[in-house]
Amino acid sequence: MSRVAQPRPQVAPLRKLEPGDAVALVSPASWSDESWLAESVATVESWGFKARLGKHADDRFGYMAGGDRERASDLNDAIRDPEVRAILTLRGGSGSLRLLRDVDTGALRADPKPLVGFSDITALHQVWHQAGVPSVHGAVAGTRADTVRRLLTGGSGEPVRRDNGQYGAYLTTTGTASGPLFGGNLEMLARSVGIVDNDLDGHVLLLELNRTVGLGMVDRALTQLLLSGALAGISGVAVGTLEGFDDYEDRGWNVLDVLRDRLSPLGVPILAGLPLGHLDDPVSVPLGVECELDADAGTLTVAALSA
Protein backbone atom coordinates (compact mmCIF):
# COMPACT_ATOMS: atom_id res chain seq x y z
CA MET A 1 0.00 0.00 0.00
CA SER A 2 1.38 3.39 -0.93
CA ARG A 3 2.02 5.93 1.79
CA VAL A 4 0.03 9.14 2.08
CA ALA A 5 3.11 11.19 2.90
CA GLN A 6 3.34 14.36 0.87
CA PRO A 7 4.12 17.61 2.75
CA ARG A 8 1.04 19.24 4.23
CA PRO A 9 0.24 22.51 2.39
CA GLN A 10 -1.19 25.69 3.80
CA VAL A 11 -4.78 25.46 5.01
CA ALA A 12 -7.14 26.08 2.12
CA PRO A 13 -9.84 28.74 2.49
CA LEU A 14 -13.35 27.31 2.44
CA ARG A 15 -16.44 29.04 1.11
CA LYS A 16 -19.34 29.08 3.56
CA LEU A 17 -22.41 27.26 2.35
CA GLU A 18 -25.43 29.15 1.08
CA PRO A 19 -29.08 28.02 0.86
CA GLY A 20 -29.51 25.71 -2.11
CA ASP A 21 -25.95 24.38 -2.05
CA ALA A 22 -25.54 20.64 -2.45
CA VAL A 23 -24.32 18.44 0.40
CA ALA A 24 -23.25 14.87 -0.38
CA LEU A 25 -24.16 12.08 2.05
CA VAL A 26 -21.83 9.11 1.67
CA SER A 27 -20.98 5.88 3.52
CA PRO A 28 -17.20 5.32 3.45
CA ALA A 29 -17.33 2.98 6.45
CA SER A 30 -20.21 0.87 7.79
CA TRP A 31 -23.78 0.87 6.53
CA SER A 32 -26.77 2.62 8.09
CA ASP A 33 -30.34 1.41 8.28
CA GLU A 34 -32.99 2.98 6.06
CA SER A 35 -34.47 5.11 8.83
CA TRP A 36 -31.12 6.79 9.53
CA LEU A 37 -30.56 7.45 5.82
CA ALA A 38 -33.97 9.09 5.58
CA GLU A 39 -33.48 11.10 8.77
CA SER A 40 -30.07 12.34 7.61
CA VAL A 41 -31.41 13.44 4.23
CA ALA A 42 -34.33 15.19 5.93
CA THR A 43 -31.99 16.99 8.33
CA VAL A 44 -29.76 18.31 5.54
CA GLU A 45 -32.78 19.46 3.54
CA SER A 46 -34.28 21.16 6.60
CA TRP A 47 -31.14 23.30 6.68
CA GLY A 48 -31.93 24.57 3.19
CA PHE A 49 -29.36 22.45 1.36
CA LYS A 50 -29.81 19.93 -1.45
CA ALA A 51 -29.05 16.44 -0.14
CA ARG A 52 -27.25 14.19 -2.61
CA LEU A 53 -27.18 10.60 -1.42
CA GLY A 54 -24.27 8.58 -2.77
CA LYS A 55 -25.15 5.90 -5.31
CA HIS A 56 -23.83 3.19 -3.00
CA ALA A 57 -24.77 4.76 0.34
CA ASP A 58 -27.16 1.93 1.19
CA ASP A 59 -25.05 -0.94 -0.21
CA ARG A 60 -24.04 -3.72 2.16
CA PHE A 61 -20.91 -5.86 2.15
CA GLY A 62 -20.53 -7.52 5.52
CA TYR A 63 -20.23 -4.70 8.06
CA MET A 64 -19.30 -2.18 5.36
CA ALA A 65 -21.49 -0.09 3.06
CA GLY A 66 -20.49 -1.93 -0.09
CA GLY A 67 -17.10 -2.85 -1.48
CA ASP A 68 -14.05 -0.62 -1.30
CA ARG A 69 -14.36 0.43 -4.94
CA GLU A 70 -17.99 1.51 -4.51
CA ARG A 71 -17.41 3.42 -1.28
CA ALA A 72 -14.37 5.19 -2.74
CA SER A 73 -16.35 5.99 -5.88
CA ASP A 74 -19.08 7.76 -3.89
CA LEU A 75 -16.49 9.74 -1.94
CA ASN A 76 -14.57 10.80 -5.03
CA ASP A 77 -17.75 11.63 -6.93
CA ALA A 78 -18.61 14.05 -4.13
CA ILE A 79 -15.10 15.54 -4.14
CA ARG A 80 -15.14 16.03 -7.92
CA ASP A 81 -18.66 17.44 -8.16
CA PRO A 82 -18.34 21.26 -8.27
CA GLU A 83 -21.90 21.67 -6.99
CA VAL A 84 -21.20 19.70 -3.80
CA ARG A 85 -19.91 22.09 -1.13
CA ALA A 86 -19.65 19.68 1.83
CA ILE A 87 -19.44 15.92 2.37
CA LEU A 88 -21.32 14.37 5.27
CA THR A 89 -20.47 10.80 6.24
CA LEU A 90 -23.49 8.87 7.42
CA ARG A 91 -21.70 6.89 10.12
CA GLY A 92 -18.40 5.42 11.26
CA GLY A 93 -17.97 1.78 12.11
CA SER A 94 -15.28 0.14 9.96
CA GLY A 95 -13.83 0.51 6.49
CA SER A 96 -12.49 4.06 6.12
CA LEU A 97 -8.85 3.02 6.51
CA ARG A 98 -9.18 0.88 3.37
CA LEU A 99 -9.84 3.98 1.27
CA LEU A 100 -6.79 6.08 2.15
CA ARG A 101 -4.87 5.42 -1.06
CA ASP A 102 -7.99 5.88 -3.21
CA VAL A 103 -9.04 9.42 -2.28
CA ASP A 104 -8.57 11.92 -5.11
CA THR A 105 -6.50 14.41 -3.12
CA GLY A 106 -5.67 16.38 -6.26
CA ALA A 107 -9.35 17.10 -6.85
CA LEU A 108 -9.79 17.91 -3.16
CA ARG A 109 -7.00 20.49 -3.24
CA ALA A 110 -8.39 21.96 -6.46
CA ASP A 111 -11.88 22.32 -5.01
CA PRO A 112 -11.62 22.27 -1.18
CA LYS A 113 -14.73 21.17 0.71
CA PRO A 114 -15.13 19.97 4.30
CA LEU A 115 -15.75 16.39 5.42
CA VAL A 116 -18.03 15.76 8.41
CA GLY A 117 -17.76 12.64 10.58
CA PHE A 118 -16.01 11.05 13.55
CA SER A 119 -14.88 7.69 14.97
CA ASP A 120 -13.71 5.52 12.02
CA ILE A 121 -13.89 8.64 9.80
CA THR A 122 -10.76 9.83 11.62
CA ALA A 123 -8.84 7.88 8.96
CA LEU A 124 -10.22 10.23 6.29
CA HIS A 125 -9.78 13.36 8.41
CA GLN A 126 -6.06 12.62 8.11
CA VAL A 127 -6.29 12.77 4.30
CA TRP A 128 -8.06 16.14 4.54
CA HIS A 129 -5.32 17.27 6.94
CA GLN A 130 -2.61 16.21 4.49
CA ALA A 131 -4.42 18.09 1.72
CA GLY A 132 -4.65 21.23 3.86
CA VAL A 133 -8.46 21.21 3.86
CA PRO A 134 -10.35 21.76 7.14
CA SER A 135 -12.95 19.20 8.21
CA VAL A 136 -15.48 18.68 11.01
CA HIS A 137 -15.24 16.15 13.84
CA GLY A 138 -18.90 15.50 14.55
CA ALA A 139 -22.18 14.21 13.20
CA VAL A 140 -25.78 15.08 12.42
CA ALA A 141 -27.24 13.60 15.59
CA GLY A 142 -28.82 14.81 18.83
CA THR A 143 -29.96 18.27 19.82
CA ARG A 144 -26.50 19.69 19.04
CA ALA A 145 -26.68 18.60 15.38
CA ASP A 146 -27.45 22.15 14.31
CA THR A 147 -23.86 23.02 15.21
CA VAL A 148 -22.82 21.32 11.96
CA ARG A 149 -25.12 23.60 9.97
CA ARG A 150 -23.77 26.64 11.78
CA LEU A 151 -20.17 25.62 11.08
CA LEU A 152 -20.85 24.95 7.41
CA THR A 153 -22.50 28.34 6.96
CA GLY A 154 -19.56 30.28 8.40
CA GLY A 155 -20.50 30.51 12.05
CA SER A 156 -18.37 29.64 15.04
CA GLY A 157 -19.41 27.12 17.61
CA GLU A 158 -19.62 28.05 21.26
CA PRO A 159 -16.51 27.24 23.32
CA VAL A 160 -16.55 23.56 24.21
CA ARG A 161 -16.66 23.35 27.99
CA ARG A 162 -15.38 20.62 30.25
CA ASP A 163 -18.18 18.59 31.80
CA ASN A 164 -17.00 17.95 35.34
CA GLY A 165 -19.49 15.10 35.61
CA GLN A 166 -18.04 13.30 32.59
CA TYR A 167 -15.80 10.36 33.32
CA GLY A 168 -12.16 11.36 33.05
CA ALA A 169 -12.65 15.09 33.53
CA TYR A 170 -10.16 15.20 36.39
CA LEU A 171 -7.34 14.24 34.00
CA THR A 172 -7.30 17.99 33.28
CA THR A 173 -4.05 19.71 34.22
CA THR A 174 -3.26 23.43 34.08
CA GLY A 175 -2.06 25.84 31.45
CA THR A 176 -3.01 26.99 27.97
CA ALA A 177 -2.15 25.89 24.46
CA SER A 178 -2.92 27.02 20.95
CA GLY A 179 -2.53 25.82 17.39
CA PRO A 180 -4.55 23.96 14.78
CA LEU A 181 -6.84 21.30 16.23
CA PHE A 182 -6.36 17.82 14.84
CA GLY A 183 -7.07 14.23 15.82
CA GLY A 184 -10.07 12.10 16.66
CA ASN A 185 -10.35 8.42 17.43
CA LEU A 186 -7.21 7.14 19.18
CA GLU A 187 -7.20 3.69 17.60
CA MET A 188 -7.57 5.09 14.08
CA LEU A 189 -4.70 7.52 14.62
CA ALA A 190 -2.44 4.71 15.82
CA ARG A 191 -3.47 2.33 13.02
CA SER A 192 -2.49 4.99 10.49
CA VAL A 193 1.14 5.22 11.63
CA GLY A 194 3.28 4.18 8.67
CA ILE A 195 0.48 4.98 6.22
CA VAL A 196 -0.11 8.67 6.92
CA ASP A 197 2.72 10.92 8.05
CA ASN A 198 0.98 13.61 10.06
CA ASP A 199 2.90 16.80 10.79
CA LEU A 200 1.44 17.72 14.18
CA ASP A 201 4.10 20.19 15.25
CA GLY A 202 2.34 23.00 17.13
CA HIS A 203 -1.06 21.28 16.96
CA VAL A 204 -3.54 20.63 19.74
CA LEU A 205 -4.32 16.91 19.67
CA LEU A 206 -7.93 15.76 20.06
CA LEU A 207 -8.39 12.22 21.40
CA GLU A 208 -11.56 10.20 21.95
CA LEU A 209 -12.12 6.48 22.38
CA ASN A 210 -14.79 3.97 23.26
CA ARG A 211 -14.65 0.66 25.05
CA THR A 212 -14.29 -1.61 22.06
CA VAL A 213 -10.71 -2.25 23.18
CA GLY A 214 -9.03 -3.13 26.47
CA LEU A 215 -6.49 -1.11 28.41
CA GLY A 216 -3.63 -2.94 26.73
CA MET A 217 -4.85 -1.75 23.33
CA VAL A 218 -5.13 1.84 24.60
CA ASP A 219 -1.57 1.56 25.94
CA ARG A 220 -0.31 0.14 22.62
CA ALA A 221 -2.05 2.83 20.58
CA LEU A 222 -0.62 5.66 22.65
CA THR A 223 2.82 4.06 22.74
CA GLN A 224 2.80 3.59 18.97
CA LEU A 225 2.02 7.28 18.48
CA LEU A 226 4.73 8.27 20.95
CA LEU A 227 7.49 5.98 19.65
CA SER A 228 6.73 6.85 16.01
CA GLY A 229 7.32 10.52 16.78
CA ALA A 230 3.79 11.43 15.66
CA LEU A 231 3.17 13.38 18.86
CA ALA A 232 6.49 15.24 18.90
CA GLY A 233 5.86 18.95 19.07
CA ILE A 234 2.17 18.94 19.96
CA SER A 235 1.16 21.91 22.10
CA GLY A 236 -1.73 20.42 24.07
CA VAL A 237 -4.19 17.53 24.36
CA ALA A 238 -7.99 17.77 24.33
CA VAL A 239 -9.61 14.58 25.61
CA GLY A 240 -13.17 13.80 24.60
CA THR A 241 -15.40 10.96 25.65
CA LEU A 242 -14.01 7.78 27.19
CA GLU A 243 -17.26 5.99 26.50
CA GLY A 244 -17.69 2.66 28.28
CA PHE A 245 -14.52 2.87 30.37
CA ASP A 246 -16.03 4.32 33.55
CA ASP A 247 -16.55 0.95 35.25
CA TYR A 248 -13.70 -0.99 33.64
CA GLU A 249 -10.44 -1.96 35.36
CA ASP A 250 -7.60 -4.32 34.55
CA ARG A 251 -5.41 -5.47 37.43
CA GLY A 252 -5.89 -2.31 39.43
CA TRP A 253 -5.60 0.20 36.58
CA ASN A 254 -8.31 2.02 34.67
CA VAL A 255 -8.08 3.96 31.42
CA LEU A 256 -7.27 7.17 33.28
CA ASP A 257 -4.13 5.56 34.71
CA VAL A 258 -3.05 4.58 31.20
CA LEU A 259 -3.74 8.03 29.75
CA ARG A 260 -1.96 9.80 32.59
CA ASP A 261 1.07 7.51 32.34
CA ARG A 262 1.41 7.91 28.56
CA LEU A 263 0.44 11.58 28.14
CA SER A 264 2.12 13.19 31.17
CA PRO A 265 5.68 12.90 29.77
CA LEU A 266 4.64 15.13 26.87
CA GLY A 267 4.62 18.02 29.33
CA VAL A 268 1.72 19.83 27.65
CA PRO A 269 -1.62 21.09 29.03
CA ILE A 270 -4.39 18.49 29.03
CA LEU A 271 -8.08 19.38 29.00
CA ALA A 272 -10.36 16.38 29.57
CA GLY A 273 -14.07 15.78 30.05
CA LEU A 274 -15.06 17.37 26.72
CA PRO A 275 -18.39 16.26 25.16
CA LEU A 276 -16.74 15.17 21.90
CA GLY A 277 -16.99 11.74 20.31
CA HIS A 278 -19.09 8.69 21.10
CA LEU A 279 -22.06 10.33 22.80
CA ASP A 280 -25.77 10.43 22.01
CA ASP A 281 -25.49 14.22 21.74
CA PRO A 282 -21.90 15.12 20.78
CA VAL A 283 -20.52 18.57 20.09
CA SER A 284 -19.02 19.11 16.62
CA VAL A 285 -15.76 21.03 16.12
CA PRO A 286 -13.66 22.01 13.10
CA LEU A 287 -10.33 20.28 12.54
CA GLY A 288 -7.37 21.90 10.84
CA VAL A 289 -8.14 25.42 12.08
CA GLU A 290 -6.77 27.40 14.99
CA CYS A 291 -7.96 26.74 18.52
CA GLU A 292 -7.29 27.87 22.06
CA LEU A 293 -7.16 25.29 24.84
CA ASP A 294 -7.48 26.69 28.37
CA ALA A 295 -7.16 23.92 30.92
CA ASP A 296 -7.59 26.37 33.80
CA ALA A 297 -10.90 27.70 32.47
CA GLY A 298 -11.94 24.30 31.13
CA THR A 299 -12.64 25.53 27.59
CA LEU A 300 -11.66 24.64 24.05
CA THR A 301 -12.38 27.48 21.61
CA VAL A 302 -12.06 26.67 17.90
CA ALA A 303 -12.02 29.17 15.04
CA ALA A 304 -14.61 29.21 12.29
CA LEU A 305 -14.41 26.59 9.55
CA SER A 306 -14.65 29.10 6.70
CA ALA A 307 -14.03 32.77 6.09
PDB file of C-alpha atoms in Angstrom, residues 98-297:
ATOM      1  CA  ARG A  98      -9.184   0.877   3.372  1.00  0.00           C
ATOM      2  CA  LEU A  99      -9.837   3.980   1.272  1.00  0.00           C
ATOM      3  CA  LEU A 100      -6.793   6.084   2.155  1.00  0.00           C
ATOM      4  CA  ARG A 101      -4.873   5.416  -1.060  1.00  0.00           C
ATOM      5  CA  ASP A 102      -7.993   5.878  -3.211  1.00  0.00           C
ATOM      6  CA  VAL A 103      -9.038   9.422  -2.277  1.00  0.00           C
ATOM      7  CA  ASP A 104      -8.572  11.921  -5.111  1.00  0.00           C
ATOM      8  CA  THR A 105      -6.501  14.408  -3.125  1.00  0.00           C
ATOM      9  CA  GLY A 106      -5.670  16.383  -6.261  1.00  0.00           C
ATOM     10  CA  ALA A 107      -9.349  17.096  -6.854  1.00  0.00           C
ATOM     11  CA  LEU A 108      -9.791  17.907  -3.155  1.00  0.00           C
ATOM     12  CA  ARG A 109      -7.001  20.490  -3.238  1.00  0.00           C
ATOM     13  CA  ALA A 110      -8.388  21.965  -6.462  1.00  0.00           C
ATOM     14  CA  ASP A 111     -11.882  22.316  -5.007  1.00  0.00           C
ATOM     15  CA  PRO A 112     -11.623  22.269  -1.175  1.00  0.00           C
ATOM     16  CA  LYS A 113     -14.734  21.170   0.710  1.00  0.00           C
ATOM     17  CA  PRO A 114     -15.130  19.968   4.299  1.00  0.00           C
ATOM     18  CA  LEU A 115     -15.749  16.389   5.417  1.00  0.00           C
ATOM     19  CA  VAL A 116     -18.034  15.761   8.412  1.00  0.00           C
ATOM     20  CA  GLY A 117     -17.756  12.645  10.577  1.00  0.00           C
ATOM     21  CA  PHE A 118     -16.005  11.055  13.549  1.00  0.00           C
ATOM     22  CA  SER A 119     -14.876   7.693  14.969  1.00  0.00           C
ATOM     23  CA  ASP A 120     -13.706   5.524  12.020  1.00  0.00           C
ATOM     24  CA  ILE A 121     -13.895   8.635   9.798  1.00  0.00           C
ATOM     25  CA  THR A 122     -10.760   9.832  11.621  1.00  0.00           C
ATOM     26  CA  ALA A 123      -8.845   7.884   8.959  1.00  0.00           C
ATOM     27  CA  LEU A 124     -10.220  10.232   6.293  1.00  0.00           C
ATOM     28  CA  HIS A 125      -9.781  13.363   8.412  1.00  0.00           C
ATOM     29  CA  GLN A 126      -6.062  12.625   8.107  1.00  0.00           C
ATOM     30  CA  VAL A 127      -6.287  12.767   4.301  1.00  0.00           C
ATOM     31  CA  TRP A 128      -8.059  16.138   4.537  1.00  0.00           C
ATOM     32  CA  HIS A 129      -5.318  17.271   6.941  1.00  0.00           C
ATOM     33  CA  GLN A 130      -2.607  16.210   4.488  1.00  0.00           C
ATOM     34  CA  ALA A 131      -4.415  18.088   1.719  1.00  0.00           C
ATOM     35  CA  GLY A 132      -4.649  21.226   3.860  1.00  0.00           C
ATOM     36  CA  VAL A 133      -8.460  21.211   3.861  1.00  0.00           C
ATOM     37  CA  PRO A 134     -10.347  21.759   7.140  1.00  0.00           C
ATOM     38  CA  SER A 135     -12.947  19.205   8.207  1.00  0.00           C
ATOM     39  CA  VAL A 136     -15.478  18.678  11.007  1.00  0.00           C
ATOM     40  CA  HIS A 137     -15.241  16.152  13.837  1.00  0.00           C
ATOM     41  CA  GLY A 138     -18.901  15.500  14.549  1.00  0.00           C
ATOM     42  CA  ALA A 139     -22.178  14.211  13.196  1.00  0.00           C
ATOM     43  CA  VAL A 140     -25.781  15.082  12.419  1.00  0.00           C
ATOM     44  CA  ALA A 141     -27.243  13.603  15.593  1.00  0.00           C
ATOM     45  CA  GLY A 142     -28.818  14.811  18.834  1.00  0.00           C
ATOM     46  CA  THR A 143     -29.960  18.267  19.818  1.00  0.00           C
ATOM     47  CA  ARG A 144     -26.496  19.686  19.036  1.00  0.00           C
ATOM     48  CA  ALA A 145     -26.682  18.600  15.381  1.00  0.00           C
ATOM     49  CA  ASP A 146     -27.455  22.155  14.309  1.00  0.00           C
ATOM     50  CA  THR A 147     -23.860  23.021  15.211  1.00  0.00           C
ATOM     51  CA  VAL A 148     -22.824  21.322  11.956  1.00  0.00           C
ATOM     52  CA  ARG A 149     -25.124  23.599   9.973  1.00  0.00           C
ATOM     53  CA  ARG A 150     -23.772  26.641  11.785  1.00  0.00           C
ATOM     54  CA  LEU A 151     -20.173  25.620  11.083  1.00  0.00           C
ATOM     55  CA  LEU A 152     -20.851  24.949   7.409  1.00  0.00           C
ATOM     56  CA  THR A 153     -22.502  28.344   6.963  1.00  0.00           C
ATOM     57  CA  GLY A 154     -19.560  30.281   8.399  1.00  0.00           C
ATOM     58  CA  GLY A 155     -20.499  30.506  12.047  1.00  0.00           C
ATOM     59  CA  SER A 156     -18.370  29.644  15.041  1.00  0.00           C
ATOM     60  CA  GLY A 157     -19.410  27.117  17.610  1.00  0.00           C
ATOM     61  CA  GLU A 158     -19.617  28.054  21.261  1.00  0.00           C
ATOM     62  CA  PRO A 159     -16.506  27.244  23.323  1.00  0.00           C
ATOM     63  CA  VAL A 160     -16.545  23.557  24.215  1.00  0.00           C
ATOM     64  CA  ARG A 161     -16.655  23.350  27.986  1.00  0.00           C
ATOM     65  CA  ARG A 162     -15.384  20.625  30.249  1.00  0.00           C
ATOM     66  CA  ASP A 163     -18.182  18.588  31.797  1.00  0.00           C
ATOM     67  CA  ASN A 164     -16.998  17.954  35.336  1.00  0.00           C
ATOM     68  CA  GLY A 165     -19.487  15.103  35.607  1.00  0.00           C
ATOM     69  CA  GLN A 166     -18.042  13.299  32.590  1.00  0.00           C
ATOM     70  CA  TYR A 167     -15.802  10.361  33.323  1.00  0.00           C
ATOM     71  CA  GLY A 168     -12.164  11.363  33.055  1.00  0.00           C
ATOM     72  CA  ALA A 169     -12.652  15.095  33.529  1.00  0.00           C
ATOM     73  CA  TYR A 170     -10.163  15.198  36.388  1.00  0.00           C
ATOM     74  CA  LEU A 171      -7.340  14.242  34.004  1.00  0.00           C
ATOM     75  CA  THR A 172      -7.302  17.987  33.277  1.00  0.00           C
ATOM     76  CA  THR A 173      -4.048  19.712  34.215  1.00  0.00           C
ATOM     77  CA  THR A 174      -3.256  23.429  34.082  1.00  0.00           C
ATOM     78  CA  GLY A 175      -2.061  25.844  31.447  1.00  0.00           C
ATOM     79  CA  THR A 176      -3.013  26.994  27.975  1.00  0.00           C
ATOM     80  CA  ALA A 177      -2.146  25.886  24.463  1.00  0.00           C
ATOM     81  CA  SER A 178      -2.925  27.022  20.948  1.00  0.00           C
ATOM     82  CA  GLY A 179      -2.533  25.821  17.394  1.00  0.00           C
ATOM     83  CA  PRO A 180      -4.547  23.955  14.778  1.00  0.00           C
ATOM     84  CA  LEU A 181      -6.845  21.301  16.230  1.00  0.00           C
ATOM     85  CA  PHE A 182      -6.364  17.820  14.837  1.00  0.00           C
ATOM     86  CA  GLY A 183      -7.070  14.235  15.824  1.00  0.00           C
ATOM     87  CA  GLY A 184     -10.074  12.099  16.656  1.00  0.00           C
ATOM     88  CA  ASN A 185     -10.349   8.419  17.428  1.00  0.00           C
ATOM     89  CA  LEU A 186      -7.213   7.139  19.185  1.00  0.00           C
ATOM     90  CA  GLU A 187      -7.200   3.691  17.603  1.00  0.00           C
ATOM     91  CA  MET A 188      -7.570   5.095  14.075  1.00  0.00           C
ATOM     92  CA  LEU A 189      -4.698   7.524  14.616  1.00  0.00           C
ATOM     93  CA  ALA A 190      -2.436   4.712  15.823  1.00  0.00           C
ATOM     94  CA  ARG A 191      -3.475   2.334  13.023  1.00  0.00           C
ATOM     95  CA  SER A 192      -2.492   4.991  10.491  1.00  0.00           C
ATOM     96  CA  VAL A 193       1.139   5.216  11.630  1.00  0.00           C
ATOM     97  CA  GLY A 194       3.281   4.180   8.674  1.00  0.00           C
ATOM     98  CA  ILE A 195       0.485   4.981   6.218  1.00  0.00           C
ATOM     99  CA  VAL A 196      -0.111   8.668   6.921  1.00  0.00           C
ATOM    100  CA  ASP A 197       2.724  10.923   8.047  1.00  0.00           C
ATOM    101  CA  ASN A 198       0.976  13.615  10.056  1.00  0.00           C
ATOM    102  CA  ASP A 199       2.904  16.797  10.785  1.00  0.00           C
ATOM    103  CA  LEU A 200       1.437  17.717  14.176  1.00  0.00           C
ATOM    104  CA  ASP A 201       4.098  20.190  15.248  1.00  0.00           C
ATOM    105  CA  GLY A 202       2.339  22.996  17.131  1.00  0.00           C
ATOM    106  CA  HIS A 203      -1.056  21.275  16.957  1.00  0.00           C
ATOM    107  CA  VAL A 204      -3.540  20.627  19.741  1.00  0.00           C
ATOM    108  CA  LEU A 205      -4.316  16.906  19.670  1.00  0.00           C
ATOM    109  CA  LEU A 206      -7.926  15.760  20.055  1.00  0.00           C
ATOM    110  CA  LEU A 207      -8.392  12.220  21.401  1.00  0.00           C
ATOM    111  CA  GLU A 208     -11.563  10.204  21.952  1.00  0.00           C
ATOM    112  CA  LEU A 209     -12.123   6.484  22.384  1.00  0.00           C
ATOM    113  CA  ASN A 210     -14.792   3.974  23.257  1.00  0.00           C
ATOM    114  CA  ARG A 211     -14.650   0.662  25.049  1.00  0.00           C
ATOM    115  CA  THR A 212     -14.287  -1.613  22.059  1.00  0.00           C
ATOM    116  CA  VAL A 213     -10.714  -2.252  23.183  1.00  0.00           C
ATOM    117  CA  GLY A 214      -9.035  -3.126  26.470  1.00  0.00           C
ATOM    118  CA  LEU A 215      -6.489  -1.109  28.413  1.00  0.00           C
ATOM    119  CA  GLY A 216      -3.631  -2.937  26.730  1.00  0.00           C
ATOM    120  CA  MET A 217      -4.854  -1.754  23.330  1.00  0.00           C
ATOM    121  CA  VAL A 218      -5.128   1.837  24.604  1.00  0.00           C
ATOM    122  CA  ASP A 219      -1.572   1.559  25.936  1.00  0.00           C
ATOM    123  CA  ARG A 220      -0.305   0.144  22.621  1.00  0.00           C
ATOM    124  CA  ALA A 221      -2.046   2.833  20.578  1.00  0.00           C
ATOM    125  CA  LEU A 222      -0.621   5.664  22.651  1.00  0.00           C
ATOM    126  CA  THR A 223       2.825   4.059  22.742  1.00  0.00           C
ATOM    127  CA  GLN A 224       2.802   3.593  18.970  1.00  0.00           C
ATOM    128  CA  LEU A 225       2.016   7.278  18.479  1.00  0.00           C
ATOM    129  CA  LEU A 226       4.726   8.267  20.951  1.00  0.00           C
ATOM    130  CA  LEU A 227       7.489   5.982  19.647  1.00  0.00           C
ATOM    131  CA  SER A 228       6.728   6.847  16.013  1.00  0.00           C
ATOM    132  CA  GLY A 229       7.320  10.524  16.777  1.00  0.00           C
ATOM    133  CA  ALA A 230       3.795  11.426  15.664  1.00  0.00           C
ATOM    134  CA  LEU A 231       3.170  13.385  18.864  1.00  0.00           C
ATOM    135  CA  ALA A 232       6.489  15.236  18.901  1.00  0.00           C
ATOM    136  CA  GLY A 233       5.864  18.952  19.065  1.00  0.00           C
ATOM    137  CA  ILE A 234       2.166  18.940  19.958  1.00  0.00           C
ATOM    138  CA  SER A 235       1.160  21.914  22.096  1.00  0.00           C
ATOM    139  CA  GLY A 236      -1.731  20.417  24.074  1.00  0.00           C
ATOM    140  CA  VAL A 237      -4.187  17.532  24.357  1.00  0.00           C
ATOM    141  CA  ALA A 238      -7.986  17.769  24.331  1.00  0.00           C
ATOM    142  CA  VAL A 239      -9.614  14.583  25.614  1.00  0.00           C
ATOM    143  CA  GLY A 240     -13.169  13.798  24.600  1.00  0.00           C
ATOM    144  CA  THR A 241     -15.402  10.965  25.652  1.00  0.00           C
ATOM    145  CA  LEU A 242     -14.013   7.781  27.186  1.00  0.00           C
ATOM    146  CA  GLU A 243     -17.264   5.987  26.505  1.00  0.00           C
ATOM    147  CA  GLY A 244     -17.693   2.656  28.282  1.00  0.00           C
ATOM    148  CA  PHE A 245     -14.517   2.870  30.373  1.00  0.00           C
ATOM    149  CA  ASP A 246     -16.027   4.317  33.547  1.00  0.00           C
ATOM    150  CA  ASP A 247     -16.555   0.947  35.250  1.00  0.00           C
ATOM    151  CA  TYR A 248     -13.703  -0.989  33.639  1.00  0.00           C
ATOM    152  CA  GLU A 249     -10.442  -1.960  35.364  1.00  0.00           C
ATOM    153  CA  ASP A 250      -7.599  -4.324  34.545  1.00  0.00           C
ATOM    154  CA  ARG A 251      -5.412  -5.475  37.434  1.00  0.00           C
ATOM    155  CA  GLY A 252      -5.894  -2.308  39.427  1.00  0.00           C
ATOM    156  CA  TRP A 253      -5.600   0.200  36.583  1.00  0.00           C
ATOM    157  CA  ASN A 254      -8.310   2.023  34.670  1.00  0.00           C
ATOM    158  CA  VAL A 255      -8.075   3.958  31.417  1.00  0.00           C
ATOM    159  CA  LEU A 256      -7.265   7.168  33.285  1.00  0.00           C
ATOM    160  CA  ASP A 257      -4.129   5.559  34.712  1.00  0.00           C
ATOM    161  CA  VAL A 258      -3.049   4.578  31.197  1.00  0.00           C
ATOM    162  CA  LEU A 259      -3.741   8.029  29.748  1.00  0.00           C
ATOM    163  CA  ARG A 260      -1.962   9.800  32.594  1.00  0.00           C
ATOM    164  CA  ASP A 261       1.067   7.506  32.341  1.00  0.00           C
ATOM    165  CA  ARG A 262       1.410   7.908  28.564  1.00  0.00           C
ATOM    166  CA  LEU A 263       0.442  11.578  28.142  1.00  0.00           C
ATOM    167  CA  SER A 264       2.117  13.189  31.170  1.00  0.00           C
ATOM    168  CA  PRO A 265       5.676  12.897  29.768  1.00  0.00           C
ATOM    169  CA  LEU A 266       4.637  15.128  26.869  1.00  0.00           C
ATOM    170  CA  GLY A 267       4.617  18.023  29.325  1.00  0.00           C
ATOM    171  CA  VAL A 268       1.725  19.834  27.647  1.00  0.00           C
ATOM    172  CA  PRO A 269      -1.617  21.092  29.026  1.00  0.00           C
ATOM    173  CA  ILE A 270      -4.386  18.486  29.031  1.00  0.00           C
ATOM    174  CA  LEU A 271      -8.076  19.378  28.996  1.00  0.00           C
ATOM    175  CA  ALA A 272     -10.360  16.382  29.572  1.00  0.00           C
ATOM    176  CA  GLY A 273     -14.074  15.783  30.046  1.00  0.00           C
ATOM    177  CA  LEU A 274     -15.058  17.369  26.720  1.00  0.00           C
ATOM    178  CA  PRO A 275     -18.392  16.260  25.161  1.00  0.00           C
ATOM    179  CA  LEU A 276     -16.742  15.167  21.896  1.00  0.00           C
ATOM    180  CA  GLY A 277     -16.986  11.739  20.307  1.00  0.00           C
ATOM    181  CA  HIS A 278     -19.094   8.688  21.104  1.00  0.00           C
ATOM    182  CA  LEU A 279     -22.065  10.328  22.797  1.00  0.00           C
ATOM    183  CA  ASP A 280     -25.770  10.435  22.007  1.00  0.00           C
ATOM    184  CA  ASP A 281     -25.492  14.215  21.743  1.00  0.00           C
ATOM    185  CA  PRO A 282     -21.902  15.118  20.776  1.00  0.00           C
ATOM    186  CA  VAL A 283     -20.517  18.573  20.086  1.00  0.00           C
ATOM    187  CA  SER A 284     -19.018  19.110  16.621  1.00  0.00           C
ATOM    188  CA  VAL A 285     -15.761  21.034  16.119  1.00  0.00           C
ATOM    189  CA  PRO A 286     -13.658  22.015  13.101  1.00  0.00           C
ATOM    190  CA  LEU A 287     -10.329  20.276  12.542  1.00  0.00           C
ATOM    191  CA  GLY A 288      -7.374  21.900  10.839  1.00  0.00           C
ATOM    192  CA  VAL A 289      -8.140  25.416  12.079  1.00  0.00           C
ATOM    193  CA  GLU A 290      -6.767  27.402  14.993  1.00  0.00           C
ATOM    194  CA  CYS A 291      -7.959  26.735  18.519  1.00  0.00           C
ATOM    195  CA  GLU A 292      -7.287  27.871  22.059  1.00  0.00           C
ATOM    196  CA  LEU A 293      -7.159  25.285  24.843  1.00  0.00           C
ATOM    197  CA  ASP A 294      -7.477  26.691  28.369  1.00  0.00           C
ATOM    198  CA  ALA A 295      -7.162  23.916  30.915  1.00  0.00           C
ATOM    199  CA  ASP A 296      -7.586  26.374  33.800  1.00  0.00           C
ATOM    200  CA  ALA A 297     -10.901  27.698  32.471  1.00  0.00           C
TER     201      ALA A 297
END
